[in-house]
PDB file of C-alpha atoms (C1' of nucleotides) in Angstrom:
ATOM      1  CA  UNK A   1      91.511  74.056  82.101  1.00 36.00           C
ATOM      2  CA  UNK A   2      94.924  75.668  81.910  1.00 41.00           C
ATOM      3  CA  UNK A   3      97.791  73.575  80.845  1.00 43.00           C
ATOM      4  CA  UNK A   4      99.971  75.336  83.226  1.00 51.00           C
ATOM      5  CA  UNK A   5     102.665  73.068  84.339  1.00 52.00           C
ATOM      6  CA  UNK A   6     102.390  73.185  88.289  1.00 58.00           C
ATOM      7  CA  UNK A   7     106.436  72.843  88.533  1.00 73.00           C
ATOM      8  CA  UNK A   8     107.264  75.112  85.463  1.00 88.00           C
ATOM      9  CA  UNK A   9     107.898  79.077  86.289  1.00 97.00           C
ATOM     10  CA  UNK A  10     109.251  81.535  83.830  1.00 98.00           C
ATOM     11  CA  UNK A  11     111.543  83.963  85.554  1.00 98.00           C
ATOM     12  CA  UNK A  12     111.668  87.524  83.609  1.00 98.00           C
ATOM     13  CA  UNK A  13     113.608  90.798  83.861  1.00 98.00           C
ATOM     14  CA  UNK A  14     113.402  93.925  81.855  1.00 98.00           C
ATOM     15  CA  UNK A  15     115.726  96.584  80.926  1.00 98.00           C
ATOM     16  CA  UNK A  16     113.941  99.826  80.201  1.00 98.00           C
ATOM     17  CA  UNK A  17     114.247 103.532  79.226  1.00 98.00           C
ATOM     18  CA  UNK A  18     112.994 104.515  82.482  1.00 97.00           C
ATOM     19  CA  UNK A  19     110.394 103.967  85.542  1.00 96.00           C
ATOM     20  CA  UNK A  20     106.982 104.105  83.970  1.00 95.00           C
ATOM     21  CA  UNK A  21     105.424 103.188  80.883  1.00 96.00           C
ATOM     22  CA  UNK A  22     102.821 105.931  81.625  1.00 94.00           C
ATOM     23  CA  UNK A  23     105.563 108.357  81.193  1.00 94.00           C
ATOM     24  CA  UNK A  24     106.474 106.882  77.785  1.00 95.00           C
ATOM     25  CA  UNK A  25     109.331 104.791  78.790  1.00 97.00           C
ATOM     26  CA  UNK A  26     109.612 101.580  76.713  1.00 98.00           C
ATOM     27  CA  UNK A  27     111.269  98.042  77.217  1.00 98.00           C
ATOM     28  CA  UNK A  28     114.854  97.771  75.603  1.00 98.00           C
ATOM     29  CA  UNK A  29     115.707  94.272  76.816  1.00 98.00           C
ATOM     30  CA  UNK A  30     113.746  91.199  77.785  1.00 98.00           C
ATOM     31  CA  UNK A  31     115.589  88.320  79.583  1.00 98.00           C
ATOM     32  CA  UNK A  32     113.937  85.050  80.824  1.00 98.00           C
ATOM     33  CA  UNK A  33     114.911  81.466  82.192  1.00 98.00           C
ATOM     34  CA  UNK A  34     112.033  78.865  82.251  1.00 98.00           C
ATOM     35  CA  UNK A  35     112.311  76.354  85.155  1.00 97.00           C
ATOM     36  CA  UNK A  36     111.286  73.042  85.399  1.00 94.00           C
ATOM     37  CA  UNK A  37     111.399  71.107  88.574  1.00 90.00           C
ATOM     38  CA  UNK A  38     114.097  73.350  89.613  1.00 91.00           C
ATOM     39  CA  UNK A  39     116.185  73.226  86.311  1.00 94.00           C
ATOM     40  CA  UNK A  40     116.817  75.948  83.681  1.00 96.00           C
ATOM     41  CA  UNK A  41     115.458  74.111  80.722  1.00 97.00           C
ATOM     42  CA  UNK A  42     115.140  77.391  78.147  1.00 98.00           C
ATOM     43  CA  UNK A  43     116.269  80.937  77.859  1.00 98.00           C
ATOM     44  CA  UNK A  44     115.246  84.121  76.131  1.00 98.00           C
ATOM     45  CA  UNK A  45     117.073  87.363  75.494  1.00 98.00           C
ATOM     46  CA  UNK A  46     116.498  89.949  73.264  1.00 98.00           C
ATOM     47  CA  UNK A  47     117.490  93.919  72.802  1.00 98.00           C
ATOM     48  CA  UNK A  48     114.866  95.821  71.178  1.00 98.00           C
ATOM     49  CA  UNK A  49     114.531  99.206  69.600  1.00 98.00           C
ATOM     50  CA  UNK A  50     112.206 101.650  71.545  1.00 97.00           C
ATOM     51  CA  UNK A  51     111.952 103.964  68.773  1.00 97.00           C
ATOM     52  CA  UNK A  52     114.134 106.784  70.304  1.00 97.00           C
ATOM     53  CA  UNK A  53     117.307 107.588  71.962  1.00 97.00           C
ATOM     54  CA  UNK A  54     117.941 106.162  75.468  1.00 97.00           C
ATOM     55  CA  UNK A  55     119.493 108.611  78.091  1.00 97.00           C
ATOM     56  CA  UNK A  56     122.975 108.532  79.211  1.00 96.00           C
ATOM     57  CA  UNK A  57     122.059 107.385  82.556  1.00 95.00           C
ATOM     58  CA  UNK A  58     120.061 104.423  81.256  1.00 97.00           C
ATOM     59  CA  UNK A  59     123.548 103.583  78.871  1.00 97.00           C
ATOM     60  CA  UNK A  60     125.489 103.769  82.146  1.00 96.00           C
ATOM     61  CA  UNK A  61     123.125 101.982  84.082  1.00 96.00           C
ATOM     62  CA  UNK A  62     122.506  99.104  82.082  1.00 97.00           C
ATOM     63  CA  UNK A  63     125.424  99.102  79.454  1.00 97.00           C
ATOM     64  CA  UNK A  64     123.072  98.796  76.649  1.00 97.00           C
ATOM     65  CA  UNK A  65     124.117 101.825  74.390  1.00 97.00           C
ATOM     66  CA  UNK A  66     122.091 103.413  71.514  1.00 97.00           C
ATOM     67  CA  UNK A  67     124.508 101.924  68.851  1.00 97.00           C
ATOM     68  CA  UNK A  68     123.714  98.503  70.305  1.00 97.00           C
ATOM     69  CA  UNK A  69     119.872  99.291  69.802  1.00 98.00           C
ATOM     70  CA  UNK A  70     119.931 100.827  66.561  1.00 96.00           C
ATOM     71  CA  UNK A  71     120.210  97.673  64.841  1.00 94.00           C
ATOM     72  CA  UNK A  72     118.055  95.987  67.301  1.00 98.00           C
ATOM     73  CA  UNK A  73     114.498  94.399  66.218  1.00 98.00           C
ATOM     74  CA  UNK A  74     111.533  96.609  67.266  1.00 98.00           C
ATOM     75  CA  UNK A  75     109.459  96.137  70.656  1.00 98.00           C
ATOM     76  CA  UNK A  76     106.583  94.839  68.914  1.00 98.00           C
ATOM     77  CA  UNK A  77     108.499  92.309  66.850  1.00 98.00           C
ATOM     78  CA  UNK A  78     110.566  91.032  69.894  1.00 98.00           C
ATOM     79  CA  UNK A  79     107.382  91.050  72.437  1.00 98.00           C
ATOM     80  CA  UNK A  80     105.247  88.865  70.034  1.00 98.00           C
ATOM     81  CA  UNK A  81     108.308  86.196  70.224  1.00 98.00           C
ATOM     82  CA  UNK A  82     108.325  86.979  73.908  1.00 98.00           C
ATOM     83  CA  UNK A  83     104.465  86.352  74.281  1.00 98.00           C
ATOM     84  CA  UNK A  84     104.976  83.115  72.426  1.00 97.00           C
ATOM     85  CA  UNK A  85     107.680  82.017  75.001  1.00 97.00           C
ATOM     86  CA  UNK A  86     106.105  82.774  77.982  1.00 97.00           C
ATOM     87  CA  UNK A  87     102.365  81.416  76.659  1.00 93.00           C
ATOM     88  CA  UNK A  88     100.620  80.684  80.060  1.00 92.00           C
ATOM     89  CA  UNK A  89     103.195  79.990  82.407  1.00 96.00           C
ATOM     90  CA  UNK A  90     103.480  81.610  85.918  1.00 97.00           C
ATOM     91  CA  UNK A  91     105.847  84.241  85.950  1.00 98.00           C
ATOM     92  CA  UNK A  92     108.262  85.706  88.553  1.00 98.00           C
ATOM     93  CA  UNK A  93     109.859  88.847  88.637  1.00 98.00           C
ATOM     94  CA  UNK A  94     112.137  90.753  91.635  1.00 98.00           C
ATOM     95  CA  UNK A  95     109.894  93.862  92.236  1.00 97.00           C
ATOM     96  CA  UNK A  96     107.218  92.189  89.825  1.00 97.00           C
ATOM     97  CA  UNK A  97     104.824  95.166  89.764  1.00 96.00           C
ATOM     98  CA  UNK A  98     107.405  96.789  87.846  1.00 97.00           C
ATOM     99  CA  UNK A  99     108.081  94.200  85.126  1.00 98.00           C
ATOM    100  CA  UNK A 100     104.513  93.670  85.189  1.00 97.00           C
ATOM    101  CA  UNK A 101     103.669  97.124  84.168  1.00 97.00           C
ATOM    102  CA  UNK A 102     106.113  96.642  81.407  1.00 98.00           C
ATOM    103  CA  UNK A 103     104.866  93.505  80.296  1.00 98.00           C
ATOM    104  CA  UNK A 104     101.348  94.499  80.241  1.00 98.00           C
ATOM    105  CA  UNK A 105     102.084  97.652  78.325  1.00 97.00           C
ATOM    106  CA  UNK A 106     104.213  96.432  75.567  1.00 98.00           C
ATOM    107  CA  UNK A 107     101.920  93.367  74.919  1.00 98.00           C
ATOM    108  CA  UNK A 108      98.837  95.938  75.066  1.00 97.00           C
ATOM    109  CA  UNK A 109     100.445  97.568  72.447  1.00 97.00           C
ATOM    110  CA  UNK A 110     100.433  94.821  70.108  1.00 97.00           C
ATOM    111  CA  UNK A 111      97.115  93.453  71.263  1.00 97.00           C
ATOM    112  CA  UNK A 112      98.902  90.284  72.906  1.00 97.00           C
ATOM    113  CA  UNK A 113      97.777  88.711  76.261  1.00 96.00           C
ATOM    114  CA  UNK A 114      99.025  86.086  78.797  1.00 96.00           C
ATOM    115  CA  UNK A 115      97.345  83.811  81.247  1.00 95.00           C
ATOM    116  CA  UNK A 116     100.119  83.408  84.085  1.00 95.00           C
ATOM    117  CA  UNK A 117     100.056  84.985  87.137  1.00 96.00           C
ATOM    118  CA  UNK A 118     102.902  86.867  88.850  1.00 97.00           C
ATOM    119  CA  UNK A 119     105.044  86.072  91.868  1.00 97.00           C
ATOM    120  CA  UNK A 120     107.491  88.724  93.648  1.00 97.00           C
ATOM    121  CA  UNK A 121     110.879  87.424  94.556  1.00 98.00           C
ATOM    122  CA  UNK A 122     111.469  90.690  96.696  1.00 98.00           C
ATOM    123  CA  UNK A 123     108.187  90.594  98.561  1.00 97.00           C
ATOM    124  CA  UNK A 124     108.835  86.769  99.294  1.00 97.00           C
ATOM    125  CA  UNK A 125     112.774  87.611 100.345  1.00 97.00           C
ATOM    126  CA  UNK A 126     111.392  90.504 102.504  1.00 96.00           C
ATOM    127  CA  UNK A 127     109.646  87.999 104.441  1.00 96.00           C
ATOM    128  CA  UNK A 128     111.962  85.175 104.520  1.00 96.00           C
ATOM    129  CA  UNK A 129     115.165  87.256 105.111  1.00 96.00           C
ATOM    130  CA  UNK A 130     113.880  89.862 107.316  1.00 94.00           C
ATOM    131  CA  UNK A 131     117.172  90.044 108.747  1.00 94.00           C
ATOM    132  CA  UNK A 132     118.988  90.772 105.463  1.00 96.00           C
ATOM    133  CA  UNK A 133     120.964  94.168 104.972  1.00 95.00           C
ATOM    134  CA  UNK A 134     118.711  95.089 102.145  1.00 96.00           C
ATOM    135  CA  UNK A 135     116.752  93.196  99.564  1.00 97.00           C
ATOM    136  CA  UNK A 136     117.827  94.295  96.293  1.00 97.00           C
ATOM    137  CA  UNK A 137     118.619  91.430  93.919  1.00 97.00           C
ATOM    138  CA  UNK A 138     122.444  92.249  93.958  1.00 97.00           C
ATOM    139  CA  UNK A 139     122.490  92.428  97.844  1.00 97.00           C
ATOM    140  CA  UNK A 140     120.447  89.242  98.193  1.00 98.00           C
ATOM    141  CA  UNK A 141     122.506  87.245  95.841  1.00 97.00           C
ATOM    142  CA  UNK A 142     125.703  88.320  97.981  1.00 97.00           C
ATOM    143  CA  UNK A 143     123.870  87.860 101.457  1.00 97.00           C
ATOM    144  CA  UNK A 144     122.845  84.379 100.210  1.00 97.00           C
ATOM    145  CA  UNK A 145     126.094  83.894  98.705  1.00 96.00           C
ATOM    146  CA  UNK A 146     124.587  82.920  95.355  1.00 96.00           C
ATOM    147  CA  UNK A 147     127.109  82.152  92.538  1.00 94.00           C
ATOM    148  CA  UNK A 148     127.215  84.853  89.625  1.00 91.00           C
ATOM    149  CA  UNK A 149     129.559  86.038  87.146  1.00 89.00           C
ATOM    150  CA  UNK A 150     129.432  89.823  88.172  1.00 89.00           C
ATOM    151  CA  UNK A 151     127.073  91.183  85.738  1.00 89.00           C
ATOM    152  CA  UNK A 152     124.313  93.062  86.992  1.00 91.00           C
ATOM    153  CA  UNK A 153     121.619  95.210  85.026  1.00 94.00           C
ATOM    154  CA  UNK A 154     121.476  93.460  82.035  1.00 96.00           C
ATOM    155  CA  UNK A 155     118.280  91.477  81.461  1.00 97.00           C
ATOM    156  CA  UNK A 156     119.337  87.597  80.969  1.00 97.00           C
ATOM    157  CA  UNK A 157     121.945  87.981  83.812  1.00 97.00           C
ATOM    158  CA  UNK A 158     119.308  89.305  86.109  1.00 97.00           C
ATOM    159  CA  UNK A 159     116.704  86.893  85.170  1.00 98.00           C
ATOM    160  CA  UNK A 160     119.102  84.069  86.145  1.00 98.00           C
ATOM    161  CA  UNK A 161     120.114  85.398  89.487  1.00 98.00           C
ATOM    162  CA  UNK A 162     116.516  85.676  90.175  1.00 98.00           C
ATOM    163  CA  UNK A 163     116.030  82.552  89.332  1.00 98.00           C
ATOM    164  CA  UNK A 164     118.968  81.038  91.484  1.00 98.00           C
ATOM    165  CA  UNK A 165     117.381  83.481  94.460  1.00 98.00           C
ATOM    166  CA  UNK A 166     113.947  81.617  93.685  1.00 98.00           C
ATOM    167  CA  UNK A 167     115.291  78.233  93.808  1.00 97.00           C
ATOM    168  CA  UNK A 168     117.063  79.046  97.175  1.00 97.00           C
ATOM    169  CA  UNK A 169     114.113  80.426  98.964  1.00 97.00           C
ATOM    170  CA  UNK A 170     112.419  77.055  98.061  1.00 96.00           C
ATOM    171  CA  UNK A 171     115.108  75.320  99.346  1.00 95.00           C
ATOM    172  CA  UNK A 172     115.231  77.229 102.546  1.00 95.00           C
ATOM    173  CA  UNK A 173     111.582  76.808 102.901  1.00 93.00           C
ATOM    174  CA  UNK A 174     111.843  73.032 102.778  1.00 91.00           C
ATOM    175  CA  UNK A 175     114.957  72.932 105.053  1.00 89.00           C
ATOM    176  CA  UNK A 176     113.734  75.680 108.038  1.00 84.00           C
ATOM    177  CA  UNK A 177     109.975  75.021 107.638  1.00 81.00           C
ATOM    178  CA  UNK A 178     109.899  71.628 106.797  1.00 83.00           C
ATOM    179  CA  UNK A 179     107.813  72.092 103.578  1.00 82.00           C
ATOM    180  CA  UNK A 180     107.750  69.274 101.013  1.00 85.00           C
ATOM    181  CA  UNK A 181     107.725  71.366  98.014  1.00 85.00           C
ATOM    182  CA  UNK A 182     106.495  75.013  98.050  1.00 92.00           C
ATOM    183  CA  UNK A 183     103.969  75.399  95.426  1.00 93.00           C
ATOM    184  CA  UNK A 184     103.911  78.851  93.412  1.00 95.00           C
ATOM    185  CA  UNK A 185     100.247  79.417  94.951  1.00 95.00           C
ATOM    186  CA  UNK A 186     102.189  79.020  98.374  1.00 95.00           C
ATOM    187  CA  UNK A 187     104.729  81.552  97.274  1.00 96.00           C
ATOM    188  CA  UNK A 188     102.180  84.148  96.098  1.00 95.00           C
ATOM    189  CA  UNK A 189     100.441  83.626  99.275  1.00 95.00           C
ATOM    190  CA  UNK A 190     103.441  84.145 101.336  1.00 95.00           C
ATOM    191  CA  UNK A 191     104.064  87.224  99.657  1.00 94.00           C
ATOM    192  CA  UNK A 192     100.668  88.744 100.717  1.00 93.00           C
ATOM    193  CA  UNK A 193     101.207  87.612 104.461  1.00 92.00           C
ATOM    194  CA  UNK A 194     102.263  90.457 107.104  1.00 89.00           C
ATOM    195  CA  UNK A 195     105.830  90.030 107.984  1.00 82.00           C
ATOM    196  CA  UNK A 196     105.082  89.431 111.364  1.00 83.00           C
ATOM    197  CA  UNK A 197     102.710  86.432 110.689  1.00 87.00           C
ATOM    198  CA  UNK A 198     105.123  84.607 108.350  1.00 89.00           C
ATOM    199  CA  UNK A 199     106.290  82.156 111.066  1.00 86.00           C
ATOM    200  CA  UNK A 200     102.873  81.064 111.822  1.00 87.00           C
ATOM    201  CA  UNK A 201     101.552  81.142 108.004  1.00 88.00           C
ATOM    202  CA  UNK A 202     104.493  78.795 107.521  1.00 87.00           C
ATOM    203  CA  UNK A 203     103.905  76.423 110.250  1.00 86.00           C
ATOM    204  CA  UNK A 204     100.329  75.557 109.011  1.00 81.00           C
ATOM    205  CA  UNK A 205     101.245  74.645 105.623  1.00 77.00           C
TER     206      UNK A 205
ATOM    207  C1'  DT B   1     100.050 126.137  86.143  1.00 67.84           C
ATOM    208  C1'  DG B   2     102.893 122.964  87.586  1.00 67.84           C
ATOM    209  C1'  DC B   3     103.140 118.758  88.578  1.00 67.84           C
ATOM    210  C1'  DC B   4     105.193 114.216  86.764  1.00 67.84           C
ATOM    211  C1'  DA B   5     105.885 106.080  88.977  1.00 67.84           C
ATOM    212  C1'  DG B   6     103.541 102.975  91.733  1.00 67.84           C
ATOM    213  C1'  DG B   7     103.137  99.739  95.295  1.00 67.84           C
ATOM    214  C1'  DC B   8     104.653  97.833  99.605  1.00 67.84           C
ATOM    215  C1'  DC B   9     105.561  98.724 104.280  1.00 67.84           C
ATOM    216  C1'  DC B  10     106.966 101.126 108.455  1.00 67.84           C
ATOM    217  C1'  DT B  11     105.856 104.212 112.348  1.00 67.84           C
ATOM    218  C1'  DC B  12     106.646 109.324 115.314  1.00 67.84           C
ATOM    219  C1'  DT B  13      99.991 105.771 111.824  1.00 67.84           C
ATOM    220  C1'  DT B  14      94.936 105.132 109.974  1.00 67.84           C
ATOM    221  C1'  DT B  15      92.553 112.947 109.051  1.00 67.84           C
ATOM    222  C1'  DA B  16     100.389 111.040 106.561  1.00 67.84           C
ATOM    223  C1'  DG B  17     104.753 110.861 105.308  1.00 67.84           C
ATOM    224  C1'  DG B  18     108.638 108.671 103.849  1.00 67.84           C
ATOM    225  C1'  DG B  19     112.038 104.792 102.596  1.00 67.84           C
ATOM    226  C1'  DC B  20     112.551 100.896  99.808  1.00 67.84           C
ATOM    227  C1'  DC B  21     112.857  98.684  94.986  1.00 67.84           C
ATOM    228  C1'  DT B  22     112.600  98.273  90.254  1.00 67.84           C
ATOM    229  C1'  DT B  23     114.856 101.304  85.017  1.00 67.84           C
TER     230       DT B  23
END
DNA sequence: TGCCAGGCCCTCTTTAGGGCCTT
């Protein structure tokens, strides 16, 4: 039986050298916040050296330079610590399929595993906020007027904003759909519902 | 050789194509 806490979740975000670990891309930064009962109780942020120079595009996109990575610990060292951090927690990320691919690849490289499941804040937001101009993390933060410090595309900042978006979605579901406390499983199920069936899905919860 | 992400989701759909989203 898992010891996974029902009201505990870890929201994470990777900065990487590119879009696909299958094409040789590696993680260069991991940021995460641990939420318990809607409160941040722990954070994790580390740069990691991928073993090769990152492109000028990535330096500009993330603000993470090759000189910053030169003195960073290796991916293997950082991800070993991160595996200890997430343990068997359930996980949330914005466009989770992207972060899951890198988490799986980096942990596979050091023969570590994790037991939690992923929920995707982007798929859920596409269903709850169908009228939003877009469903990028920054766009949703602006649309929902979520407090932020203006830092984007850094791992801890993005994981903090994703966490605030996650809590906002939980609040909106409780207020608009009279759901007592949406469980992680309900959020996962919502992300798998067709957009046209969201209202009927929520009315049955 | 020449290509190069992958999954979701909509539509002029399902015998397909293209936009969105992540770096």
